[in-house]
Amino acid sequence: MELQIPYEVTPRRDTGVNNAKLGIWLFLASEVMLFGGLFAAYIFLRMGADAWPGMETFDTHEMATRADQILSVPLATLNTVILIASSVTMVLSWASLKMNNFKGFKLHMGLTILLALGFLVVKAFEYGSKFGHHVYPETNIFLAIYFVLTGLHAIHVTGGIIVNAYFWGPGTKMWLNGNAHDKAHFTNRIEVAGLYWHFVDLVWIFLFPMIYLV
Amino acid sequence: MEDHHTASHHEGHKVGFWRKYWFSTDHKVIGIQYGITALFFLLFGFILMLLMRWQLASPGIEIPLLGALTPEMYNQFGAMHGTIMVFMGIVPLAVGAFGNYVVPLQIGAVDMAFPRLNMASYHFFFWGGVVMMASFFVPQGAAKAGWTSYPPLADIETMGQTMWLWGMVLLITSSLLGAINFLTTIIQLRTEGMTFFRMPFFVWAQFITAFLLLLAFPPLEAAGILQLADRLLDTSFFLPSGLVTAEGPLEVSGGGSPLLWQHLFWFLAHPEVYVLVLPAMGIVAEIVANNTRKPLWGYRLMVYSLIFLGFMSFIVWAHHMFITGMGTAISAFFQVTTMIISIPSVVILSALFITLWGGSIRFTTPMLFALGFLPMFGIGGLTGLPLGLAPTDIPLHDTYYVIGHFHYVVAPGTILALFAGIYYWFPKMTGRTMNDTLGKIHFWGTIISMNGIFFPMLIQGMAGVSRRLFDGGLAYSFSEPVLEYNVFMSISAAALFLFQIPFIINFFQSIRGGRKVEKANHWDATTLDWSATPTPPVPHGNFESVPRVYRDPYEYSVPGSGVPFLSQDTAPPAAPSDQILEEVEA
């Protein structure tokens, strides 16, 4: 008999979680530190900046162009709505599995993927219009941090789409061909993917006001 | 048992070479992969240093086959020596190899929690290493801006620096995946009865190390992303306005800050020092307890110190930056935290010394290396105190004193402990022991020549000789009185190289030709890695049946027990009431 790794599906009694769930929380902790480092860099650069959008110059008391005049707040708001909606459909896809409703899962997971793609399309338009006006990361330090932060976030969205698409397509074999144990395993996978997805959503909730509004 | 034997035998035939040795998901194979790769990088990084030491002892004299070192080559070797030793040598050996191999065995787990992630983490490390090595062959060579890669220099450096950053991204990814795996394994896969305070100290050390890797590396990844953007997208995160280089004014938007890099870098790199040291302490603690035949003195105190150390290591980073013109208040804060963090290290070291007291010490080869670690790490720690206080740090900063201090911590410190670990667990991994005589030659040669290299550095540093000088200080008149040490240090370095030859011979010869271990528990150890598994352990699964833990990790010479030691899986004698029950049942 080959010895099996325990707690892959069922939670351990004294810790209350299964391996994958603990793993994803630890991963998210490291992600907090990654984005935390970049947010700290944003604050550091802004505090030491000679010029920043919306900043009043010391001698002439003129205000520089505000961030919401440089970047498109309506598009970002639209994207915020899209991402929050995708978080909701993500939960619904997991809840459907919990209620043994595979069709519901397919529908809601499909919607999550489509919404995420929609987010990237809107983002692409935003970037495109910046490049069209010859506004690049190298233009100034504010735009540099804008492009790096939103770009890294977009990479995270892309990663989420790939994972979710796998679970929507080939990954469903585990549910379709599996016994009750495999089904529980698949449901756990969706929950873990969901935790990641909510985190990506949450990062945007911080990014949006910080870059576009304040 | 017979079943298992045939099963694993069968598997060995079924699984092809690549799957068994290269794409394996068995934590033991991955640990050995890490170990061999890391040892190779350690040797390579050491050879770079030997070339530099040749140049320092005899500036401008041609090296056989290679020719005279140019300043550019010297800078490449310096930057890459640091990078290779820290990120590709010591950490993979201490965490990737020993952590991977030993932690699951010691906690009674059949494997790591995520075996495929474990495999991925090795491959990220391997390809990160390949990118770093490849950077020597791109136009104008590898990174030259030091292992710290300070901008603005690093921002305007040649292509090698970009390769360095990509390599670091891969190495960081590898460490992050590894850290997640270690934490999950230790929290979730402890066997029945293995409570947190029954874990061997080595497991505790790996546990805290994994937290440091998990939380400290991402800010460096953030910094790496920003530097990549500076280099590839022409942003100026780390470039202030109005910067002028030898080619004239830089055409960038400016407005960035070189200090931002230093903050992000040292936020990683200070915890990183503890990543280098804690696993070494863990190895030494195992070997000291095993060879003094005594429980560790103050095991709980040591664990609490470890946790405190891990926490404090996140709030001391700016003591690397005293000369950047920080305010008095901030400087005072970081001086205080730095003084505080020295306390738990001293507690752990003292506890290990006290453990020796009154023990009947077996001077085995691993024990010699572990004993060597204690005073050497002590020198490393004590020479660090002046660097933690701004008034003494300011004159010593960027001198050879810093190099001497740091190398005392990691070379005669950590590396001795890693050698101890190799001699200690080699029989577990191969079923054969390493030669004792060669081991003892290796030990005495190594510890003496290491001191010959690093002690004069402290003297040179106090005389004011700056680090990273291509000519070793020849151009400065104030370094003249201490210049002669350069020759002595380089001879010591060559001797250190010669004394590694017995180790290399011993290592390869013992794999096939070493004396076979007579019993699974070769060292009469109490921890599960020796007491509950065959030697070498069963592939994929480790144990013939999962052990249960009944007692504390180091029950050596327990009074009244009537046996020399009680391993963690030794069941307590049945209580009288149980016997009665059994009799009644019978």
mmCIF file of N, CA and C in Angstrom, chain B residues 67-153:
data_model
loop_
_atom_site.group_PDB
_atom_site.id
_atom_site.type_symbol
_atom_site.label_atom_id
_atom_site.label_comp_id
_atom_site.label_asym_id
_atom_site.label_seq_id
_atom_site.Cartn_x
_atom_site.Cartn_y
_atom_site.Cartn_z
ATOM 1 N N GLY B 67 44.766 35.043 -18.130
ATOM 2 C CA GLY B 67 45.328 36.368 -18.353
ATOM 3 C C GLY B 67 45.068 37.274 -17.172
ATOM 4 N N ALA B 68 45.520 38.522 -17.275
ATOM 5 C CA ALA B 68 45.327 39.451 -16.160
ATOM 6 C C ALA B 68 43.850 39.813 -16.055
ATOM 7 N N LEU B 69 43.411 40.001 -14.817
ATOM 8 C CA LEU B 69 42.017 40.371 -14.580
ATOM 9 C C LEU B 69 41.822 41.847 -14.932
ATOM 10 N N THR B 70 40.776 42.155 -15.687
ATOM 11 C CA THR B 70 40.467 43.565 -15.929
ATOM 12 C C THR B 70 39.559 44.052 -14.805
ATOM 13 N N PRO B 71 39.481 45.365 -14.581
ATOM 14 C CA PRO B 71 38.565 45.863 -13.538
ATOM 15 C C PRO B 71 37.133 45.420 -13.789
ATOM 16 N N GLU B 72 36.727 45.371 -15.066
ATOM 17 C CA GLU B 72 35.346 44.945 -15.357
ATOM 18 C C GLU B 72 35.131 43.499 -14.914
ATOM 19 N N MET B 73 36.134 42.656 -15.219
ATOM 20 C CA MET B 73 35.984 41.261 -14.808
ATOM 21 C C MET B 73 35.952 41.148 -13.289
ATOM 22 N N TYR B 74 36.815 41.916 -12.631
ATOM 23 C CA TYR B 74 36.848 41.887 -11.171
ATOM 24 C C TYR B 74 35.470 42.244 -10.607
ATOM 25 N N ASN B 75 34.864 43.284 -11.171
ATOM 26 C CA ASN B 75 33.540 43.698 -10.682
ATOM 27 C C ASN B 75 32.484 42.641 -10.952
ATOM 28 N N GLN B 76 32.571 42.023 -12.123
ATOM 29 C CA GLN B 76 31.628 40.923 -12.419
ATOM 30 C C GLN B 76 31.770 39.806 -11.392
ATOM 31 N N PHE B 77 33.036 39.409 -11.156
ATOM 32 C CA PHE B 77 33.266 38.294 -10.244
ATOM 33 C C PHE B 77 32.766 38.653 -8.843
ATOM 34 N N GLY B 78 32.997 39.886 -8.431
ATOM 35 C CA GLY B 78 32.566 40.302 -7.093
ATOM 36 C C GLY B 78 31.061 40.240 -6.961
ATOM 37 N N ALA B 79 30.352 40.837 -7.941
ATOM 38 C CA ALA B 79 28.889 40.858 -7.864
ATOM 39 C C ALA B 79 28.341 39.434 -7.912
ATOM 40 N N MET B 80 28.918 38.631 -8.804
ATOM 41 C CA MET B 80 28.367 37.284 -8.983
ATOM 42 C C MET B 80 28.783 36.347 -7.847
ATOM 43 N N HIS B 81 29.946 36.583 -7.247
ATOM 44 C CA HIS B 81 30.327 35.778 -6.087
ATOM 45 C C HIS B 81 29.274 35.918 -4.993
ATOM 46 N N GLY B 82 28.891 37.156 -4.694
ATOM 47 C CA GLY B 82 27.883 37.377 -3.653
ATOM 48 C C GLY B 82 26.564 36.746 -4.014
ATOM 49 N N THR B 83 26.107 37.009 -5.240
ATOM 50 C CA THR B 83 24.808 36.491 -5.665
ATOM 51 C C THR B 83 24.786 34.970 -5.631
ATOM 52 N N ILE B 84 25.848 34.374 -6.194
ATOM 53 C CA ILE B 84 25.870 32.914 -6.302
ATOM 54 C C ILE B 84 25.923 32.285 -4.913
ATOM 55 N N MET B 85 26.805 32.789 -4.056
ATOM 56 C CA MET B 85 26.952 32.179 -2.741
ATOM 57 C C MET B 85 25.655 32.285 -1.940
ATOM 58 N N VAL B 86 25.037 33.461 -1.948
ATOM 59 C CA VAL B 86 23.859 33.658 -1.097
ATOM 60 C C VAL B 86 22.636 32.974 -1.690
ATOM 61 N N PHE B 87 22.309 33.319 -2.940
ATOM 62 C CA PHE B 87 21.007 32.902 -3.483
ATOM 63 C C PHE B 87 21.050 31.553 -4.180
ATOM 64 N N MET B 88 22.233 31.140 -4.637
ATOM 65 C CA MET B 88 22.294 29.887 -5.386
ATOM 66 C C MET B 88 23.105 28.819 -4.666
ATOM 67 N N GLY B 89 23.771 29.179 -3.590
ATOM 68 C CA GLY B 89 24.588 28.214 -2.874
ATOM 69 C C GLY B 89 24.021 27.889 -1.505
ATOM 70 N N ILE B 90 24.125 28.862 -0.593
ATOM 71 C CA ILE B 90 23.804 28.555 0.796
ATOM 72 C C ILE B 90 22.308 28.338 1.009
ATOM 73 N N VAL B 91 21.475 29.244 0.497
ATOM 74 C CA VAL B 91 20.032 29.078 0.741
ATOM 75 C C VAL B 91 19.525 27.767 0.139
ATOM 76 N N PRO B 92 19.850 27.466 -1.117
ATOM 77 C CA PRO B 92 19.365 26.171 -1.645
ATOM 78 C C PRO B 92 19.912 24.968 -0.884
ATOM 79 N N LEU B 93 21.142 25.075 -0.384
ATOM 80 C CA LEU B 93 21.680 23.928 0.348
ATOM 81 C C LEU B 93 21.020 23.821 1.733
ATOM 82 N N ALA B 94 20.903 24.956 2.419
ATOM 83 C CA ALA B 94 20.372 24.926 3.783
ATOM 84 C C ALA B 94 18.876 24.635 3.795
ATOM 85 N N VAL B 95 18.142 25.286 2.899
ATOM 86 C CA VAL B 95 16.688 25.151 2.912
ATOM 87 C C VAL B 95 16.246 24.102 1.898
ATOM 88 N N GLY B 96 16.680 24.290 0.643
ATOM 89 C CA GLY B 96 16.231 23.388 -0.413
ATOM 90 C C GLY B 96 16.668 21.954 -0.171
ATOM 91 N N ALA B 97 17.946 21.765 0.193
ATOM 92 C CA ALA B 97 18.446 20.397 0.324
ATOM 93 C C ALA B 97 18.113 19.800 1.688
ATOM 94 N N PHE B 98 18.658 20.391 2.761
ATOM 95 C CA PHE B 98 18.420 19.798 4.082
ATOM 96 C C PHE B 98 16.964 19.916 4.497
ATOM 97 N N GLY B 99 16.366 21.090 4.243
ATOM 98 C CA GLY B 99 14.960 21.272 4.604
ATOM 99 C C GLY B 99 14.096 20.237 3.919
ATOM 100 N N ASN B 100 14.273 20.133 2.599
ATOM 101 C CA ASN B 100 13.464 19.202 1.829
ATOM 102 C C ASN B 100 13.657 17.769 2.268
ATOM 103 N N TYR B 101 14.915 17.405 2.482
ATOM 104 C CA TYR B 101 15.177 16.007 2.777
ATOM 105 C C TYR B 101 14.734 15.648 4.194
ATOM 106 N N VAL B 102 15.058 16.516 5.146
ATOM 107 C CA VAL B 102 14.955 16.120 6.545
ATOM 108 C C VAL B 102 13.609 16.472 7.181
ATOM 109 N N VAL B 103 13.030 17.633 6.811
ATOM 110 C CA VAL B 103 11.826 18.064 7.534
ATOM 111 C C VAL B 103 10.704 17.024 7.480
ATOM 112 N N PRO B 104 10.314 16.538 6.285
ATOM 113 C CA PRO B 104 9.227 15.542 6.295
ATOM 114 C C PRO B 104 9.587 14.310 7.121
ATOM 115 N N LEU B 105 10.859 13.885 7.063
ATOM 116 C CA LEU B 105 11.242 12.701 7.852
ATOM 117 C C LEU B 105 11.106 12.986 9.342
ATOM 118 N N GLN B 106 11.526 14.188 9.757
ATOM 119 C CA GLN B 106 11.522 14.471 11.193
ATOM 120 C C GLN B 106 10.133 14.679 11.767
ATOM 121 N N ILE B 107 9.180 15.098 10.924
ATOM 122 C CA ILE B 107 7.829 15.294 11.470
ATOM 123 C C ILE B 107 6.938 14.086 11.152
ATOM 124 N N GLY B 108 7.490 13.074 10.532
ATOM 125 C CA GLY B 108 6.706 11.870 10.246
ATOM 126 C C GLY B 108 5.726 12.039 9.104
ATOM 127 N N ALA B 109 6.111 12.852 8.089
ATOM 128 C CA ALA B 109 5.243 13.046 6.926
ATOM 129 C C ALA B 109 5.716 12.154 5.786
ATOM 130 N N VAL B 110 4.765 11.735 4.938
ATOM 131 C CA VAL B 110 5.151 10.829 3.853
ATOM 132 C C VAL B 110 5.808 11.582 2.704
ATOM 133 N N ASP B 111 5.557 12.878 2.611
ATOM 134 C CA ASP B 111 6.182 13.715 1.591
ATOM 135 C C ASP B 111 5.902 15.159 1.974
ATOM 136 N N MET B 112 6.340 16.100 1.114
ATOM 137 C CA MET B 112 5.925 17.477 1.316
ATOM 138 C C MET B 112 4.448 17.585 0.966
ATOM 139 N N ALA B 113 3.782 18.672 1.420
ATOM 140 C CA ALA B 113 2.347 18.792 1.203
ATOM 141 C C ALA B 113 2.023 18.900 -0.281
ATOM 142 N N PHE B 114 2.869 19.585 -1.059
ATOM 143 C CA PHE B 114 2.609 19.769 -2.487
ATOM 144 C C PHE B 114 3.815 19.259 -3.279
ATOM 145 N N PRO B 115 3.844 17.960 -3.584
ATOM 146 C CA PRO B 115 5.035 17.400 -4.242
ATOM 147 C C PRO B 115 5.336 18.017 -5.605
ATOM 148 N N ARG B 116 4.297 18.316 -6.383
ATOM 149 C CA ARG B 116 4.571 18.853 -7.721
ATOM 150 C C ARG B 116 5.078 20.287 -7.642
ATOM 151 N N LEU B 117 4.542 21.039 -6.652
ATOM 152 C CA LEU B 117 5.041 22.394 -6.421
ATOM 153 C C LEU B 117 6.505 22.338 -6.022
ATOM 154 N N ASN B 118 6.838 21.311 -5.261
ATOM 155 C CA ASN B 118 8.211 21.112 -4.811
ATOM 156 C C ASN B 118 9.132 20.915 -6.011
ATOM 157 N N MET B 119 8.680 20.086 -6.945
ATOM 158 C CA MET B 119 9.459 19.857 -8.156
ATOM 159 C C MET B 119 9.596 21.176 -8.927
ATOM 160 N N ALA B 120 8.478 21.909 -9.068
ATOM 161 C CA ALA B 120 8.520 23.174 -9.792
ATOM 162 C C ALA B 120 9.514 24.124 -9.137
ATOM 163 N N SER B 121 9.551 24.119 -7.802
ATOM 164 C CA SER B 121 10.418 25.068 -7.132
ATOM 165 C C SER B 121 11.881 24.743 -7.424
ATOM 166 N N TYR B 122 12.224 23.450 -7.490
ATOM 167 C CA TYR B 122 13.607 23.128 -7.878
ATOM 168 C C TYR B 122 13.890 23.603 -9.290
ATOM 169 N N HIS B 123 12.949 23.412 -10.206
ATOM 170 C CA HIS B 123 13.227 23.765 -11.601
ATOM 171 C C HIS B 123 13.315 25.277 -11.800
ATOM 172 N N PHE B 124 12.514 26.042 -11.042
ATOM 173 C CA PHE B 124 12.688 27.500 -11.083
ATOM 174 C C PHE B 124 14.095 27.876 -10.618
ATOM 175 N N PHE B 125 14.529 27.222 -9.541
ATOM 176 C CA PHE B 125 15.871 27.495 -9.013
ATOM 177 C C PHE B 125 16.928 27.156 -10.061
ATOM 178 N N PHE B 126 16.767 25.985 -10.677
ATOM 179 C CA PHE B 126 17.763 25.540 -11.652
ATOM 180 C C PHE B 126 17.858 26.534 -12.811
ATOM 181 N N TRP B 127 16.700 26.929 -13.348
ATOM 182 C CA TRP B 127 16.742 27.822 -14.502
ATOM 183 C C TRP B 127 17.176 29.222 -14.095
ATOM 184 N N GLY B 128 16.844 29.625 -12.878
ATOM 185 C CA GLY B 128 17.391 30.889 -12.379
ATOM 186 C C GLY B 128 18.903 30.839 -12.373
ATOM 187 N N GLY B 129 19.440 29.698 -11.923
ATOM 188 C CA GLY B 129 20.891 29.525 -11.914
ATOM 189 C C GLY B 129 21.459 29.547 -13.323
ATOM 190 N N VAL B 130 20.750 28.905 -14.259
ATOM 191 C CA VAL B 130 21.227 28.878 -15.645
ATOM 192 C C VAL B 130 21.276 30.296 -16.210
ATOM 193 N N VAL B 131 20.230 31.094 -15.931
ATOM 194 C CA VAL B 131 20.213 32.474 -16.436
ATOM 195 C C VAL B 131 21.395 33.253 -15.858
ATOM 196 N N MET B 132 21.641 33.078 -14.569
ATOM 197 C CA MET B 132 22.757 33.782 -13.939
ATOM 198 C C MET B 132 24.085 33.383 -14.577
ATOM 199 N N MET B 133 24.270 32.082 -14.803
ATOM 200 C CA MET B 133 25.528 31.625 -15.387
ATOM 201 C C MET B 133 25.645 32.110 -16.830
ATOM 202 N N ALA B 134 24.513 32.096 -17.543
ATOM 203 C CA ALA B 134 24.550 32.524 -18.942
ATOM 204 C C ALA B 134 24.943 33.994 -19.045
ATOM 205 N N SER B 135 24.661 34.758 -17.980
ATOM 206 C CA SER B 135 24.923 36.198 -18.069
ATOM 207 C C SER B 135 26.413 36.494 -18.205
ATOM 208 N N PHE B 136 27.278 35.524 -17.877
ATOM 209 C CA PHE B 136 28.712 35.752 -18.076
ATOM 210 C C PHE B 136 29.051 35.851 -19.559
ATOM 211 N N PHE B 137 28.190 35.287 -20.411
ATOM 212 C CA PHE B 137 28.543 35.171 -21.825
ATOM 213 C C PHE B 137 27.853 36.198 -22.702
ATOM 214 N N VAL B 138 27.046 37.085 -22.123
ATOM 215 C CA VAL B 138 26.420 38.121 -22.948
ATOM 216 C C VAL B 138 27.445 39.239 -23.167
ATOM 217 N N PRO B 139 27.218 40.121 -24.158
ATOM 218 C CA PRO B 139 28.176 41.201 -24.407
ATOM 219 C C PRO B 139 28.428 42.004 -23.137
ATOM 220 N N GLN B 140 29.661 42.294 -22.859
ATOM 221 C CA GLN B 140 30.116 43.049 -21.686
ATOM 222 C C GLN B 140 29.893 42.312 -20.373
ATOM 223 N N GLY B 141 29.510 41.044 -20.444
ATOM 224 C CA GLY B 141 29.549 40.182 -19.266
ATOM 225 C C GLY B 141 28.442 40.378 -18.260
ATOM 226 N N ALA B 142 28.630 39.713 -17.115
ATOM 227 C CA ALA B 142 27.585 39.629 -16.092
ATOM 228 C C ALA B 142 27.444 40.946 -15.328
ATOM 229 N N ALA B 143 26.509 40.936 -14.373
ATOM 230 C CA ALA B 143 26.244 42.116 -13.557
ATOM 231 C C ALA B 143 27.527 42.572 -12.867
ATOM 232 N N LYS B 144 27.700 43.899 -12.785
ATOM 233 C CA LYS B 144 28.920 44.423 -12.179
ATOM 234 C C LYS B 144 28.616 45.350 -11.007
ATOM 235 N N ALA B 145 27.343 45.487 -10.638
ATOM 236 C CA ALA B 145 26.979 46.523 -9.672
ATOM 237 C C ALA B 145 26.937 45.986 -8.244
ATOM 238 N N GLY B 146 27.653 44.898 -7.967
ATOM 239 C CA GLY B 146 27.630 44.351 -6.614
ATOM 240 C C GLY B 146 26.412 43.492 -6.399
ATOM 241 N N TRP B 147 26.484 42.612 -5.371
ATOM 242 C CA TRP B 147 25.328 41.730 -5.167
ATOM 243 C C TRP B 147 24.124 42.520 -4.683
ATOM 244 N N THR B 148 24.356 43.763 -4.203
ATOM 245 C CA THR B 148 23.242 44.587 -3.746
ATOM 246 C C THR B 148 22.579 45.345 -4.880
ATOM 247 N N SER B 149 23.237 45.423 -6.047
ATOM 248 C CA SER B 149 22.665 46.073 -7.237
ATOM 249 C C SER B 149 22.111 47.459 -6.961
ATOM 250 N N TYR B 150 22.885 48.275 -6.282
ATOM 251 C CA TYR B 150 22.394 49.622 -5.983
ATOM 252 C C TYR B 150 22.242 50.451 -7.256
ATOM 253 N N PRO B 151 21.092 51.081 -7.451
ATOM 254 C CA PRO B 151 20.999 52.111 -8.458
ATOM 255 C C PRO B 151 21.586 53.403 -7.887
ATOM 256 N N PRO B 152 21.866 54.413 -8.666
ATOM 257 C CA PRO B 152 21.668 54.507 -10.117
ATOM 258 C C PRO B 152 22.620 53.641 -10.937
ATOM 259 N N LEU B 153 23.743 53.192 -10.363
ATOM 260 C CA LEU B 153 24.690 52.427 -11.173
ATOM 261 C C LEU B 153 24.009 51.242 -11.852
#
